[in-house]
């Protein structure tokens, strides 16, 4: 399934940015009350060209550990986020569909900022962290799949500890953690979508 592994040496302090080679990242702890605000602020920072946001939520509803993306997509639909949302619990986008979705998005939304959301595996201290980056993600790396990158911006939630075989994720990931992460990420994206609409709303001339 679509797990995206990474390593971090930080404790998830809100609004703390750092450079990783050529990308800018922000890391937030899901139990920090400002995590959603942090996601929103990160997206504002990344979208310097003021492109319309499109959200692609990768994952499967068949596995708790891989359901973060589809749950985020479902929450965004419920919030009427005001952006195109791809990938929900009813219509998940798994790693198998990524190549097709990429071609589809390129044709339908060529000038948009694609926000890719997925679950991640990491070190023990990383579980519970939400990480954003100003580059896409490669679904399936956590289970040794070699797939191409999707998205212009990525948001990943670390749901379990990386191991030699990550199939343990299927049984050991807590649904409560997935749910809380999905709430924070979806709220941050929804707040950013609202900000984008307000900033780009037609202005009436003052009389």
mmCIF file of C-alpha atoms in Angstrom:
data_model
loop_
_atom_site.group_PDB
_atom_site.id
_atom_site.type_symbol
_atom_site.label_atom_id
_atom_site.label_comp_id
_atom_site.label_asym_id
_atom_site.label_seq_id
_atom_site.Cartn_x
_atom_site.Cartn_y
_atom_site.Cartn_z
ATOM 1 C CA UNK A 1 0.000 0.000 0.000
ATOM 2 C CA UNK A 2 0.993 3.641 -0.247
ATOM 3 C CA UNK A 3 3.254 4.328 2.706
ATOM 4 C CA UNK A 4 5.856 7.074 2.390
ATOM 5 C CA UNK A 5 8.891 6.620 4.696
ATOM 6 C CA UNK A 6 11.067 9.413 5.958
ATOM 7 C CA UNK A 7 13.385 10.166 8.825
ATOM 8 C CA UNK A 8 13.327 13.283 10.966
ATOM 9 C CA UNK A 9 15.428 14.459 13.842
ATOM 10 C CA UNK A 10 12.922 17.026 15.088
ATOM 11 C CA UNK A 11 10.283 16.815 17.782
ATOM 12 C CA UNK A 12 7.496 18.306 15.673
ATOM 13 C CA UNK A 13 7.554 21.916 16.855
ATOM 14 C CA UNK A 14 4.875 23.983 15.134
ATOM 15 C CA UNK A 15 5.854 26.463 12.428
ATOM 16 C CA UNK A 16 9.512 25.357 12.452
ATOM 17 C CA UNK A 17 10.812 25.062 8.912
ATOM 18 C CA UNK A 18 14.036 23.481 7.749
ATOM 19 C CA UNK A 19 15.718 22.728 4.460
ATOM 20 C CA UNK A 20 16.160 19.094 3.406
ATOM 21 C CA UNK A 21 18.474 19.155 0.397
ATOM 22 C CA UNK A 22 16.370 21.172 -2.059
ATOM 23 C CA UNK A 23 12.989 21.069 -0.306
ATOM 24 C CA UNK A 24 11.384 23.064 2.490
ATOM 25 C CA UNK A 25 9.560 21.094 5.162
ATOM 26 C CA UNK A 26 7.403 21.769 8.193
ATOM 27 C CA UNK A 27 6.771 19.218 10.936
ATOM 28 C CA UNK A 28 3.905 19.234 13.443
ATOM 29 C CA UNK A 29 2.852 16.918 16.230
ATOM 30 C CA UNK A 30 -0.747 15.798 15.764
ATOM 31 C CA UNK A 31 -1.379 16.360 19.489
ATOM 32 C CA UNK A 32 -0.401 20.007 19.169
ATOM 33 C CA UNK A 33 -3.575 22.097 19.053
ATOM 34 C CA UNK A 34 -2.020 24.259 16.346
ATOM 35 C CA UNK A 35 -1.264 21.413 13.930
ATOM 36 C CA UNK A 36 -4.120 22.332 11.566
ATOM 37 C CA UNK A 37 -3.051 25.968 11.558
ATOM 38 C CA UNK A 38 0.488 24.830 10.812
ATOM 39 C CA UNK A 39 -0.646 22.849 7.775
ATOM 40 C CA UNK A 40 -2.547 25.874 6.505
ATOM 41 C CA UNK A 41 0.421 28.191 6.984
ATOM 42 C CA UNK A 42 2.745 25.754 5.240
ATOM 43 C CA UNK A 43 0.454 25.639 2.199
ATOM 44 C CA UNK A 44 0.381 29.433 2.097
ATOM 45 C CA UNK A 45 4.174 29.447 2.096
ATOM 46 C CA UNK A 46 4.430 26.855 -0.671
ATOM 47 C CA UNK A 47 1.902 28.386 -3.072
ATOM 48 C CA UNK A 48 3.938 31.415 -4.102
ATOM 49 C CA UNK A 49 2.476 31.355 -7.620
ATOM 50 C CA UNK A 50 -1.101 31.516 -6.301
ATOM 51 C CA UNK A 51 -2.193 28.366 -8.154
ATOM 52 C CA UNK A 52 -5.573 26.797 -7.439
ATOM 53 C CA UNK A 53 -5.240 23.941 -4.907
ATOM 54 C CA UNK A 54 -6.181 20.394 -5.949
ATOM 55 C CA UNK A 55 -6.050 17.622 -3.323
ATOM 56 C CA UNK A 56 -5.114 13.997 -4.083
ATOM 57 C CA UNK A 57 -5.515 11.636 -1.127
ATOM 58 C CA UNK A 58 -3.677 8.343 -1.646
ATOM 59 C CA UNK A 59 -4.407 5.169 0.308
ATOM 60 C CA UNK A 60 -6.786 2.290 0.850
ATOM 61 C CA UNK A 61 -9.915 1.881 2.950
ATOM 62 C CA UNK A 62 -9.083 -1.817 3.379
ATOM 63 C CA UNK A 63 -6.172 -1.213 5.767
ATOM 64 C CA UNK A 64 -6.351 0.991 8.861
ATOM 65 C CA UNK A 65 -2.720 2.054 8.538
ATOM 66 C CA UNK A 66 -3.227 3.127 4.931
ATOM 67 C CA UNK A 67 -6.583 4.854 5.386
ATOM 68 C CA UNK A 68 -5.262 8.301 6.319
ATOM 69 C CA UNK A 69 -5.458 9.683 2.781
ATOM 70 C CA UNK A 70 -8.994 8.476 2.012
ATOM 71 C CA UNK A 71 -10.187 9.673 5.430
ATOM 72 C CA UNK A 72 -8.740 13.139 4.791
ATOM 73 C CA UNK A 73 -10.512 13.215 1.430
ATOM 74 C CA UNK A 74 -13.796 12.184 3.038
ATOM 75 C CA UNK A 75 -13.510 14.867 5.716
ATOM 76 C CA UNK A 76 -12.742 17.500 3.069
ATOM 77 C CA UNK A 77 -15.842 16.501 1.100
ATOM 78 C CA UNK A 78 -17.912 16.766 4.296
ATOM 79 C CA UNK A 79 -16.472 20.214 4.966
ATOM 80 C CA UNK A 80 -17.322 21.367 1.413
ATOM 81 C CA UNK A 81 -13.739 22.557 1.208
ATOM 82 C CA UNK A 82 -14.223 24.368 -2.087
ATOM 83 C CA UNK A 83 -11.458 22.544 -3.950
ATOM 84 C CA UNK A 84 -11.300 19.484 -6.179
ATOM 85 C CA UNK A 85 -10.817 16.447 -3.924
ATOM 86 C CA UNK A 86 -9.653 13.092 -5.294
ATOM 87 C CA UNK A 87 -9.508 9.999 -3.068
ATOM 88 C CA UNK A 88 -12.120 9.219 -0.391
ATOM 89 C CA UNK A 89 -13.228 6.200 1.611
ATOM 90 C CA UNK A 90 -15.900 5.496 -1.012
ATOM 91 C CA UNK A 91 -13.572 6.103 -3.955
ATOM 92 C CA UNK A 92 -9.983 5.545 -2.769
ATOM 93 C CA UNK A 93 -6.913 6.135 -4.899
ATOM 94 C CA UNK A 94 -4.416 3.352 -4.187
ATOM 95 C CA UNK A 95 -0.813 3.209 -5.362
ATOM 96 C CA UNK A 96 -1.999 1.194 -8.382
ATOM 97 C CA UNK A 97 -4.009 4.147 -9.682
ATOM 98 C CA UNK A 98 -1.347 6.807 -9.164
ATOM 99 C CA UNK A 99 -0.006 6.790 -12.729
ATOM 100 C CA UNK A 100 -3.487 7.121 -14.218
ATOM 101 C CA UNK A 101 -4.413 9.889 -11.774
ATOM 102 C CA UNK A 102 -1.232 11.806 -12.631
ATOM 103 C CA UNK A 103 -2.078 11.803 -16.333
ATOM 104 C CA UNK A 104 -5.663 12.789 -15.559
ATOM 105 C CA UNK A 105 -4.649 15.707 -13.337
ATOM 106 C CA UNK A 106 -2.119 16.961 -15.872
ATOM 107 C CA UNK A 107 -4.834 17.192 -18.504
ATOM 108 C CA UNK A 108 -7.615 18.549 -16.288
ATOM 109 C CA UNK A 109 -5.667 20.806 -13.886
ATOM 110 C CA UNK A 110 -2.443 21.770 -15.700
ATOM 111 C CA UNK A 111 -1.870 25.028 -13.790
ATOM 112 C CA UNK A 112 -3.001 23.964 -10.332
ATOM 113 C CA UNK A 113 -1.008 23.163 -7.203
ATOM 114 C CA UNK A 114 -1.465 19.444 -6.535
ATOM 115 C CA UNK A 115 -1.459 18.627 -2.798
ATOM 116 C CA UNK A 116 -0.734 14.924 -2.254
ATOM 117 C CA UNK A 117 -1.725 13.322 1.071
ATOM 118 C CA UNK A 118 -0.576 9.882 2.234
ATOM 119 C CA UNK A 119 0.316 7.801 5.278
ATOM 120 C CA UNK A 120 3.959 7.378 6.282
ATOM 121 C CA UNK A 121 6.215 5.139 8.333
ATOM 122 C CA UNK A 122 9.155 6.439 10.335
ATOM 123 C CA UNK A 123 11.219 6.052 13.475
ATOM 124 C CA UNK A 124 9.602 5.334 16.850
ATOM 125 C CA UNK A 125 9.696 8.987 17.912
ATOM 126 C CA UNK A 126 8.181 10.072 14.586
ATOM 127 C CA UNK A 127 4.820 8.352 15.054
ATOM 128 C CA UNK A 128 2.171 11.041 15.389
ATOM 129 C CA UNK A 129 4.014 13.631 13.301
ATOM 130 C CA UNK A 130 2.531 15.424 10.310
ATOM 131 C CA UNK A 131 5.089 16.533 7.763
ATOM 132 C CA UNK A 132 4.620 18.883 4.819
ATOM 133 C CA UNK A 133 7.080 19.448 1.973
ATOM 134 C CA UNK A 134 7.197 21.611 -1.131
ATOM 135 C CA UNK A 135 7.588 18.586 -3.380
ATOM 136 C CA UNK A 136 5.507 15.530 -4.216
ATOM 137 C CA UNK A 137 5.645 12.073 -2.675
ATOM 138 C CA UNK A 138 6.254 8.560 -3.939
ATOM 139 C CA UNK A 139 3.481 6.222 -2.751
ATOM 140 C CA UNK A 140 4.519 2.691 -1.859
ATOM 141 C CA UNK A 141 8.109 3.328 -0.763
ATOM 142 C CA UNK A 142 7.340 1.948 2.695
ATOM 143 C CA UNK A 143 6.516 -1.444 1.217
ATOM 144 C CA UNK A 144 9.300 -1.436 -1.377
ATOM 145 C CA UNK A 145 7.258 -0.250 -4.356
ATOM 146 C CA UNK A 146 8.989 1.894 -6.957
ATOM 147 C CA UNK A 147 6.351 4.349 -8.150
ATOM 148 C CA UNK A 148 6.729 7.791 -9.643
ATOM 149 C CA UNK A 149 6.207 10.968 -7.678
ATOM 150 C CA UNK A 150 2.799 12.607 -7.467
ATOM 151 C CA UNK A 151 1.958 16.133 -6.373
ATOM 152 C CA UNK A 152 3.647 19.523 -6.207
ATOM 153 C CA UNK A 153 3.266 19.633 -2.427
ATOM 154 C CA UNK A 154 2.975 16.714 -0.008
ATOM 155 C CA UNK A 155 1.434 16.143 3.410
ATOM 156 C CA UNK A 156 2.250 12.861 5.153
ATOM 157 C CA UNK A 157 1.268 11.529 8.553
ATOM 158 C CA UNK A 158 3.567 9.067 10.308
ATOM 159 C CA UNK A 159 1.244 6.302 11.494
ATOM 160 C CA UNK A 160 3.643 3.497 12.455
ATOM 161 C CA UNK A 161 7.264 2.505 12.970
ATOM 162 C CA UNK A 162 9.184 1.484 9.880
ATOM 163 C CA UNK A 163 10.324 -2.126 9.923
ATOM 164 C CA UNK A 164 11.884 -4.603 7.514
ATOM 165 C CA UNK A 165 8.410 -5.714 6.483
ATOM 166 C CA UNK A 166 5.803 -3.065 7.095
ATOM 167 C CA UNK A 167 2.844 -5.434 6.923
ATOM 168 C CA UNK A 168 2.648 -5.101 10.718
ATOM 169 C CA UNK A 169 1.156 -1.689 10.008
ATOM 170 C CA UNK A 170 -2.011 -3.384 8.898
ATOM 171 C CA UNK A 171 -2.754 -4.693 12.389
ATOM 172 C CA UNK A 172 -0.912 -2.379 14.787
ATOM 173 C CA UNK A 173 -1.917 1.120 13.658
ATOM 174 C CA UNK A 174 -4.414 2.770 15.998
ATOM 175 C CA UNK A 175 -7.562 4.073 14.325
ATOM 176 C CA UNK A 176 -7.748 6.889 16.891
ATOM 177 C CA UNK A 177 -4.378 8.213 15.678
ATOM 178 C CA UNK A 178 -5.422 8.012 12.024
ATOM 179 C CA UNK A 179 -8.682 9.799 12.808
ATOM 180 C CA UNK A 180 -7.013 12.628 14.722
ATOM 181 C CA UNK A 181 -4.415 13.097 11.992
ATOM 182 C CA UNK A 182 -7.111 13.187 9.326
ATOM 183 C CA UNK A 183 -9.019 15.817 11.306
ATOM 184 C CA UNK A 184 -5.966 18.065 11.625
ATOM 185 C CA UNK A 185 -4.812 17.687 8.015
ATOM 186 C CA UNK A 186 -8.281 18.150 6.521
ATOM 187 C CA UNK A 187 -8.934 21.228 8.677
ATOM 188 C CA UNK A 188 -5.634 22.754 7.628
ATOM 189 C CA UNK A 189 -6.355 22.131 3.950
ATOM 190 C CA UNK A 190 -9.939 23.401 4.267
ATOM 191 C CA UNK A 191 -8.729 26.583 5.970
ATOM 192 C CA UNK A 192 -6.186 27.103 3.211
ATOM 193 C CA UNK A 193 -8.821 26.537 0.499
ATOM 194 C CA UNK A 194 -11.037 29.144 2.178
ATOM 195 C CA UNK A 195 -8.106 31.556 2.322
ATOM 196 C CA UNK A 196 -7.355 30.967 -1.368
ATOM 197 C CA UNK A 197 -10.984 31.617 -2.371
ATOM 198 C CA UNK A 198 -11.106 34.806 -0.345
ATOM 199 C CA UNK A 199 -7.844 36.073 -1.787
ATOM 200 C CA UNK A 200 -8.993 35.381 -5.349
ATOM 201 C CA UNK A 201 -12.610 36.498 -5.041
ATOM 202 C CA UNK A 202 -13.676 39.229 -7.490
ATOM 203 C CA UNK A 203 -13.288 42.653 -5.894
ATOM 204 C CA UNK A 204 -16.015 45.238 -6.306
ATOM 205 C CA UNK A 205 -14.898 48.786 -6.904
ATOM 206 C CA UNK A 206 -15.439 50.990 -3.911
ATOM 207 C CA UNK A 207 -17.876 53.862 -4.454
#
